[in-house]
């Protein structure tokens, strides 16, 4: 099988034929009979035959090559034409019985003493012509089938020839018109077989039908041959029978002649001895009978020239014999017995008689021999026929066995194929049913549905039993069916796959949109037999696409009619897109701008100056924010714009486009200018007011300081004179006056305290103390030491968390802690007093706190208590001047910090203050 497929058989065949042909040719050239024949003394090749074999083998070898080069093709064709010329001329010589002289032309040099003729046999010439014509037709595919049949026919004929020659049947005298020599036939078979299995033809498979037809054709041919053979044998037997009969007749007739002549002889003898006329009469009577018998013989042998010649000779002998006999009669009549007797016994007369006898015997012998030969030939012929019939019976039997094997094999293959088809169908059905898209098959003739998959059933909401066998008109509206059918015909007519991107389909569940692909399915002759349709349900996609389209339109509308300008530029800064708003501002048409102008071209000379710098910045940073330019409109007018851009980079990170928003800056510019003007005015006013405030503050602080400083002296005087007055009057003072003087002294003392507090408060403003690093822990230790007495008195628990080192004015911070802890000790309730001091670190500051569980403060007083001299309690309830927290607030503010509190009345308060970590 592999040999057949790869065309090796053809190569081997051409190689073998070529070698044999070449060796024979060499044999002819050097005149060596051993070379010339495959089997010396039995068969030989003619010179021309070998030449043609060589040409044919070269042609087959080259044509069988996988990829023939053009030079090889040329050589192959030259070989074919040479073989055709040689075989064709020989063929013509046989047909027209002429001599072209080609034998002498080709073989003159070596054939002077040759016993063989160079001319090939008639049958060989035909076989070569057919073979080389086949070679020529191998290049045309449409003739391949014809060539295959031709070669097979040739192989069959050659095979029969081979069988007959090999069996030596009926070919004791080979007929050159039908029989070729054994070796020639064998080589022809190899060449024909090689060509049949050559690379150019092996694709043509021997189908089952071809094989069976071939077998039965051969059987028929064999039967015909048998019948012809039997018929011919019968005919030949009849002829032989006739020939035997004819021979027998000749023998009888010649014996009859001899009998008559002998009788004549006896009559003459009687006449010579007796001289009686009665013998003479008898002789005379016999005479015409002899003549008649000879004439009869001659007429009978007319067809057979040899026997006819013998009959003539016999007639002549008899005629000369009769002449002598007549002389004897004459002698007896005239000279008497003695003379006649002498003459009768002369050697001449005897010789003549003997000759006659010899002749008759010769005829008899010859005919006997020929009859024997004919009978033997008949026996041999009938034996040949029997053997032929037996041989062909074997052939028929073999062919029938082959046919049976082919049918058996084919039946098995068919059964396997059927099973395979059933399996494949099942597989296909499963695949089709599990494809999520609708799939249908229509008959190409009437467009009725032949197949529907599950997805199709689900889509239409109809089972396939209902759908199959129906056409579109039975399932859809006429309008829809018309459309589908026209599309189907288009596909079938154009014989190609056509896509229908949007096809509406009315289903039980409402209208659906399909993307359908339709394609024709062809039979082996290329005629469309089915129409296959595959539909994808794109309804959701279409809805989404429609929505997207609408949204895109809306966005585009928004883009075009936005209250600001949008544009995109390419890497060179040339406009690639621009919205209507911006176009309107510039006064140009889109076609004048897109791809032609740059944003740069629209700028005023002043704006152009900074543009390059901004553009480089955009490419580098990827954005531009609020850059102001002045743009020249088409009509030459100028207007200010503000540009915000972002850069777009390609996959390689190269800048290739910018997208910009342009704002008309005309109104904003006016507004900006106004704001600028207002701001400037405001700044001047603030500066003026600040200066005024500063001076009034300074005045006020100076006044407070002076007032508190200066008021201390008269107060001290009031206080000391009151004491003096109290001492002087001593015992004279009644209780009421004493009480009045105490009130006055107390008032003066309080006044003094107030003034001192005020003085301290005002001093804070003018403090020139610098910031230093101080340890808050040490500060707290100092405070606790100072307040130790009160702590002991109040039996308070003070909890101190680790505190940081801060940059501050140490005494002032100590004052803050002192005031806060002092207040905690002062504003307590009945529960055991607990004070907690701590600090939390924050990003840029320290947040200190002082927490107590005292009386607490109502939230509405959170602000009030930090004001100067603001108190929430009477002096009777709690001592104090109401300046402590004001001082704290001022100190903390001076440090750049803040002070506040959280408190729940009755539960306690927490005072917080912050000190920045770095104070400049
Ligand atoms: P003084 O304590 O001299 O009255 P301050 O300025 O220190 O003045 O306090 C103002 C007022 O805030 C106080 O009169 C008091 O009513 C209230 N206050 C201050 N600290 C506390 C505290 N720890 N608990 C409750 N009330 C307080």
Coordinates of N, CA, C and O in Angstrom, one line a residue, residues 699-709 758-759 762:
X699 N -1.7 101.9 73.4 CA -2.1 103.0 74.3 C -2.8 102.4 75.5 O -2.5 102.7 76.7
X700 N -3.7 101.3 75.1 CA -4.5 100.7 76.2 C -3.6 100.0 77.2 O -3.7 100.1 78.4
X701 N -2.6 99.2 76.6 CA -1.7 98.5 77.4 C -0.9 99.4 78.3 O -0.7 99.2 79.5
X702 N -0.4 100.5 77.6 CA 0.4 101.5 78.4 C -0.5 102.1 79.5 O -0.1 102.2 80.6
X703 N -1.8 102.4 79.1 CA -2.7 103.0 80.1 C -2.9 102.0 81.3 O -2.8 102.4 82.4
X704 N -3.2 100.7 80.9 CA -3.4 99.7 82.0 C -2.2 99.6 82.9 O -2.3 99.6 84.1
X705 N -1.0 99.6 82.2 CA 0.2 99.5 83.0 C 0.3 100.7 83.9 O 0.5 100.6 85.2
X706 N 0.2 101.9 83.2 CA 0.4 103.1 84.0 C -0.6 103.2 85.1 O -0.3 103.5 86.3
X707 N -1.9 102.9 84.7 CA -3.0 103.0 85.6 C -2.8 102.1 86.8 O -2.8 102.6 88.0
X708 N -2.5 100.8 86.5 CA -2.4 99.9 87.6 C -1.1 100.2 88.5 O -1.1 100.1 89.7
X709 N 0.0 100.7 87.7 CA 1.2 101.0 88.5 C 0.9 102.2 89.4 O 1.3 102.2 90.6
X758 N -4.1 92.9 87.1 CA -4.1 93.7 85.9 C -2.7 94.0 85.4 O -2.5 94.0 84.2
X759 N -1.9 94.4 86.3 CA -0.5 94.8 86.0 C 0.2 93.6 85.4 O 0.9 93.7 84.4
X762 N -1.2 93.0 81.9 CA -0.7 93.9 80.9 C 0.8 93.7 80.7 O 1.3 94.0 79.6

